[in-house]
GROMACS .gro file of C-alpha atoms in nm:
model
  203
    1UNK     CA    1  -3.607   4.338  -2.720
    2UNK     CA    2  -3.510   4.728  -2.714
    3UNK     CA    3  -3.349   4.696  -2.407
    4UNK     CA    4  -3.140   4.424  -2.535
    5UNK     CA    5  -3.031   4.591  -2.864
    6UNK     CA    6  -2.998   4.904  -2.629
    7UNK     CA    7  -2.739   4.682  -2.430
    8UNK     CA    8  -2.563   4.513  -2.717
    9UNK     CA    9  -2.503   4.877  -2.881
   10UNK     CA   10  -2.343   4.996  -2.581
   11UNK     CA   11  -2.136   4.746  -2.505
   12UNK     CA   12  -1.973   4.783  -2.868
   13UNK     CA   13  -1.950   5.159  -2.840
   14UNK     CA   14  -1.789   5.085  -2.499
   15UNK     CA   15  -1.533   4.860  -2.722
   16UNK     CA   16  -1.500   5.104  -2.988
   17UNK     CA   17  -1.415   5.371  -2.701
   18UNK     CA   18  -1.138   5.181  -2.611
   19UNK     CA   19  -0.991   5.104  -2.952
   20UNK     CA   20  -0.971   5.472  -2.984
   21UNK     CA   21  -0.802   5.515  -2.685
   22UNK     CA   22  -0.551   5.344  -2.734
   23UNK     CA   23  -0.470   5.440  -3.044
   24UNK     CA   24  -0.451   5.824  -2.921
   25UNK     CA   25  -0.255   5.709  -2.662
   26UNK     CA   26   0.034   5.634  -2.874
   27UNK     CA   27  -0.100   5.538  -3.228
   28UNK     CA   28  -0.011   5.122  -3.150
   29UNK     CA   29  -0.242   4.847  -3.107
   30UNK     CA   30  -0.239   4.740  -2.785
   31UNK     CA   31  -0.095   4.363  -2.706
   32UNK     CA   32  -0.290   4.082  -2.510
   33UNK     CA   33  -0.028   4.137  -2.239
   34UNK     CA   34  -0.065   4.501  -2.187
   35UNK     CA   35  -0.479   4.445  -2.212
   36UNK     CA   36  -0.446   4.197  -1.969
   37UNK     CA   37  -0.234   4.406  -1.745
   38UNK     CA   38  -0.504   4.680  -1.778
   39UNK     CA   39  -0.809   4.493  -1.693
   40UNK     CA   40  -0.609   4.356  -1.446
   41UNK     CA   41  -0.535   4.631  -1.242
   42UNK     CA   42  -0.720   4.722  -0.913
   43UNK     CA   43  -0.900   4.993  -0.922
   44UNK     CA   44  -0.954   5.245  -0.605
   45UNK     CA   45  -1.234   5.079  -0.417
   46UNK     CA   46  -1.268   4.765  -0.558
   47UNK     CA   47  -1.106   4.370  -0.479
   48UNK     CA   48  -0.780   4.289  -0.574
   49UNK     CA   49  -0.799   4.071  -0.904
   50UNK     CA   50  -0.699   3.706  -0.916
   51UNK     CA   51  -0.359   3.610  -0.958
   52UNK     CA   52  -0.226   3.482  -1.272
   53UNK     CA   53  -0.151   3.074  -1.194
   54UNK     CA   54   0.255   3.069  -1.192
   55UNK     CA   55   0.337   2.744  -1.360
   56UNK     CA   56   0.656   2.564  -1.243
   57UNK     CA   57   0.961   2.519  -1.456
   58UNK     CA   58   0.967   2.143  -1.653
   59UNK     CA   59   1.069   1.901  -1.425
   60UNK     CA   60   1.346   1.640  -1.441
   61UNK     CA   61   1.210   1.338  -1.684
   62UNK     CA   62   1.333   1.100  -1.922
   63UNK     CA   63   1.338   0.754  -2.017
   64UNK     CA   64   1.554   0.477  -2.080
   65UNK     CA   65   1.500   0.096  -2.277
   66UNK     CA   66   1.669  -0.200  -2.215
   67UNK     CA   67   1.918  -0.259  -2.481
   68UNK     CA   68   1.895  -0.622  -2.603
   69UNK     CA   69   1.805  -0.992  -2.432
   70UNK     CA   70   1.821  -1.063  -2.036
   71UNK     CA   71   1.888  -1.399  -2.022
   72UNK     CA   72   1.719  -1.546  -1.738
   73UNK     CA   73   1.773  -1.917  -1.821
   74UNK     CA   74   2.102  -1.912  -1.768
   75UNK     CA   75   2.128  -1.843  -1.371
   76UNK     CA   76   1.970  -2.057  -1.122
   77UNK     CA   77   1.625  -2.093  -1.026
   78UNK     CA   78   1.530  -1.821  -0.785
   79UNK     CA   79   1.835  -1.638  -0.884
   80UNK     CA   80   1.819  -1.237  -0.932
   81UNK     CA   81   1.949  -1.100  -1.239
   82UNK     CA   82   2.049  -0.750  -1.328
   83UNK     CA   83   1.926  -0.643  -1.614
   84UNK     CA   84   2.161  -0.317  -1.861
   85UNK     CA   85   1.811  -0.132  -1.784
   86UNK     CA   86   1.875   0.142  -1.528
   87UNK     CA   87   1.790   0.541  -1.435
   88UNK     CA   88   1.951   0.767  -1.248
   89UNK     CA   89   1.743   1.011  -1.109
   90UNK     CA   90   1.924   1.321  -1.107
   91UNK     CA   91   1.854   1.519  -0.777
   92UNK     CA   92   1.700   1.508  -0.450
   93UNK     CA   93   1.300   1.483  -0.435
   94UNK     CA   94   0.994   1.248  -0.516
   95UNK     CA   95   1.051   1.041  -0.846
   96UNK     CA   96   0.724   0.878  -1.015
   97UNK     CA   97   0.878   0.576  -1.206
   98UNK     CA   98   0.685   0.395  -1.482
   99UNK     CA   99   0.800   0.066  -1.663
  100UNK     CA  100   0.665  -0.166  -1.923
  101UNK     CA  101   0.826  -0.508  -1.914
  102UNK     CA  102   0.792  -0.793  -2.206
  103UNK     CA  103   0.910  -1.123  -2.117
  104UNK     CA  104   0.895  -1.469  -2.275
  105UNK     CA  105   0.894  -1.791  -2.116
  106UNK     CA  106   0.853  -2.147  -2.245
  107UNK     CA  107   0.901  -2.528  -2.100
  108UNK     CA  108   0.773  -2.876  -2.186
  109UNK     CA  109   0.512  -3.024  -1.995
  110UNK     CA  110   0.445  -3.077  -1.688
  111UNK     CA  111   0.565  -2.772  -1.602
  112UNK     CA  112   0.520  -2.462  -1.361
  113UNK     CA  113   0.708  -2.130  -1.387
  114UNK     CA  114   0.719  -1.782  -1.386
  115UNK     CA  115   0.883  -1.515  -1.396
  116UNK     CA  116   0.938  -1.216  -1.110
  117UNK     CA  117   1.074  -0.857  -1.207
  118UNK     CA  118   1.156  -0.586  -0.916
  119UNK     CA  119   1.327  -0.247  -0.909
  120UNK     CA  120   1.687  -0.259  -0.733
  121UNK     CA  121   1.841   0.097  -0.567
  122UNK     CA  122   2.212   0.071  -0.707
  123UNK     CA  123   2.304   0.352  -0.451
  124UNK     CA  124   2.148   0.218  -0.160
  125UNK     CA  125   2.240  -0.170  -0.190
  126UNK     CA  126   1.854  -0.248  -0.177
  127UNK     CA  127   1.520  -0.352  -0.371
  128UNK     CA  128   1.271  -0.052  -0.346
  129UNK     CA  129   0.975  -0.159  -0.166
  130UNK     CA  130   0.666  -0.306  -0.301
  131UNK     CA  131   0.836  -0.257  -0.667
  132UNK     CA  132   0.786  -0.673  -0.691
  133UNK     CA  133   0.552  -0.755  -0.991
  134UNK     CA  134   0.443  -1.070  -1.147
  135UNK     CA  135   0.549  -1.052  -1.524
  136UNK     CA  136   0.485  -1.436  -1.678
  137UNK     CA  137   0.399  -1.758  -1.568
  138UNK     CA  138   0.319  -2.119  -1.737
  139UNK     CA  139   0.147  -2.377  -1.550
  140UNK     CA  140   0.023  -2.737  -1.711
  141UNK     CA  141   0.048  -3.053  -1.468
  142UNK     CA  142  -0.181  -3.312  -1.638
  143UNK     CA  143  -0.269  -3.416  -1.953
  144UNK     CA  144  -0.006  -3.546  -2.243
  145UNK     CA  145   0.376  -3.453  -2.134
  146UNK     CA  146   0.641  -3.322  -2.321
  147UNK     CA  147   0.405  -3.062  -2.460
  148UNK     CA  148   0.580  -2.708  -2.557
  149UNK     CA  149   0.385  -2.396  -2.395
  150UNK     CA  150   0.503  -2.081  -2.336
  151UNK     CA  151   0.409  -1.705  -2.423
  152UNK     CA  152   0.505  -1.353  -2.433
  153UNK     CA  153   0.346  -1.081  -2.176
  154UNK     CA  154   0.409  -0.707  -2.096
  155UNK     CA  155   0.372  -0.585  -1.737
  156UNK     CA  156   0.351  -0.213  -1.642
  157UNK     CA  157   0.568  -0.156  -1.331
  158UNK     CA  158   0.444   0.159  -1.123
  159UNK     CA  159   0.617   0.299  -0.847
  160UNK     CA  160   0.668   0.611  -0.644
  161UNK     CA  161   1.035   0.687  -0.476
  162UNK     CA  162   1.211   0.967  -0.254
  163UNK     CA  163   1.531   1.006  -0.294
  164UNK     CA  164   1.828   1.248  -0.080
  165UNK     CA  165   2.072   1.264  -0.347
  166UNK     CA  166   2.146   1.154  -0.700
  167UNK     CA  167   2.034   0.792  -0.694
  168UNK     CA  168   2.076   0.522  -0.983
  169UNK     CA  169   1.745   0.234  -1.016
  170UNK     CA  170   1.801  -0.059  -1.217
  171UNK     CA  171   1.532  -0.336  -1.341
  172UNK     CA  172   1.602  -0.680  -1.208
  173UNK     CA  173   1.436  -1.005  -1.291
  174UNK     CA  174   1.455  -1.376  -1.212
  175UNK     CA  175   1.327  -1.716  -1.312
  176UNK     CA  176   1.136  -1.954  -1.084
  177UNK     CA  177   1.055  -2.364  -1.147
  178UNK     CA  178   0.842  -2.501  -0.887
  179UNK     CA  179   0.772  -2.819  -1.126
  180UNK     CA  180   0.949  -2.929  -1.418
  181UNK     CA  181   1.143  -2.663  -1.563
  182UNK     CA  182   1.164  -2.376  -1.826
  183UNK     CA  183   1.336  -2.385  -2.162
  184UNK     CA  184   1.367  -2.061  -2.233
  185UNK     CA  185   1.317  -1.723  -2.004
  186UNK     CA  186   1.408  -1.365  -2.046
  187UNK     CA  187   1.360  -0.977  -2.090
  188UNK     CA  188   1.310  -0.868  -2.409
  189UNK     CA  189   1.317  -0.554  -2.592
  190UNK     CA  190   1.286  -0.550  -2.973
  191UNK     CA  191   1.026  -0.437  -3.287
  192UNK     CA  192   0.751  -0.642  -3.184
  193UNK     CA  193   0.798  -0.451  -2.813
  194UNK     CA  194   1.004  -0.267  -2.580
  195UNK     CA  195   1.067  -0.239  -2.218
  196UNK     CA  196   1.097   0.086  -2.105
  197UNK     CA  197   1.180   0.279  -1.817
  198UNK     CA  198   1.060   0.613  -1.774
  199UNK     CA  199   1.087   0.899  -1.424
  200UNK     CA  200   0.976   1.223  -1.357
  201UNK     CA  201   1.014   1.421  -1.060
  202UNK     CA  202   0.723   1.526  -0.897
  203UNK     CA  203   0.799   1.717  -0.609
   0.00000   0.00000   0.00000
């Protein structure tokens, strides 16, 4: 128990020491930068100290939300659409992109349909892979027909791109009847929820 008081007395004398050393030194209180850059320094004998961690400056972001209805029943089925919800990701380097996507979709039974949404490079003339995703889909063949169903959804979209120059991405979407047919199918952004497109570079 001596020993540790012993210990714990030193230790603030050795604190104390310092305080008054730096306050001959110049009569100011010395700053967490200029403490750090004391303890920091190497001293004759002895391993350099770790480096500080340099953090990078903020990276390019921002995000984007589609500004009103896509109207999907009015093209064809199987037809792509462009949608008014696009990025443009500003330089050259490795883009993550992140969308959420509410649809709605309705039809009368018997009835099967659904809806696709992809991500389209406007620069490049060309889907970017793999971006294909699912969003809705209604399905009743039996039972009574002439039966309303349909129903809202929101689909995350991930994807990761690399890009060689400034390069524009747009959401497209499209409408598909294998049996019977829709009533009503589109993109929706509003209140009760958006969709939203959102990059950041990451290398």
């Amino acid at each position: 128990m001596f020993a540790t008081c012993r210990r714990a007395v030193s230790r603030n004398a050795y604190s104390l020491s310092l305080g008054l050393a730096a306050l001959a030194l110049g009569g100011a209180a010395m700053t967490p930068a200029s403490v750090s850059a004391s303890v920091s320094a190497p001293v004759a004998g002895s391993a350099a100290p770790a480096q500080a961690v340099a953090w990078p400056w903020p990276q390019p972001s921002d995000i984007a939300y589609l500004p009103g209805y896509l109207d999907l029943q009015a093209a064809p089925s199987g037809a792509w659409r462009d949608s008014r919800l696009e990025v443009t990701l500003p330089r050259a380097g490795t883009y993550a992109l992140d969308l959420d996507v509410r649809s709605r979709l309705s039809g009368l039974t018997p009835v099967n349909s659904f809806i696709v949404a992809r991500l389209w490079n406007v620069t490049d003339g060309t889907s970017v892979p793999d971006s294909e995703r699912l969003l809705n889909q209604i399905i009743d063949l039996g039972g009574t027909g002439g039966r309303l169903i349909g129903q809202n959804t929101t689909v995350p979209i991930s994807e990761r791109i690399t890009v060689k120059e400034p390069t524009t991405i747009r959401l497209q979407a499209r409408r598909d009847n294998t049996a019977g047919a829709s009533n009503t199918a589109g993109i929706i952004s509003d209140l009760q929820g958006r969709t939203s497109f959102r990059y950041v570079r990451i290398s």
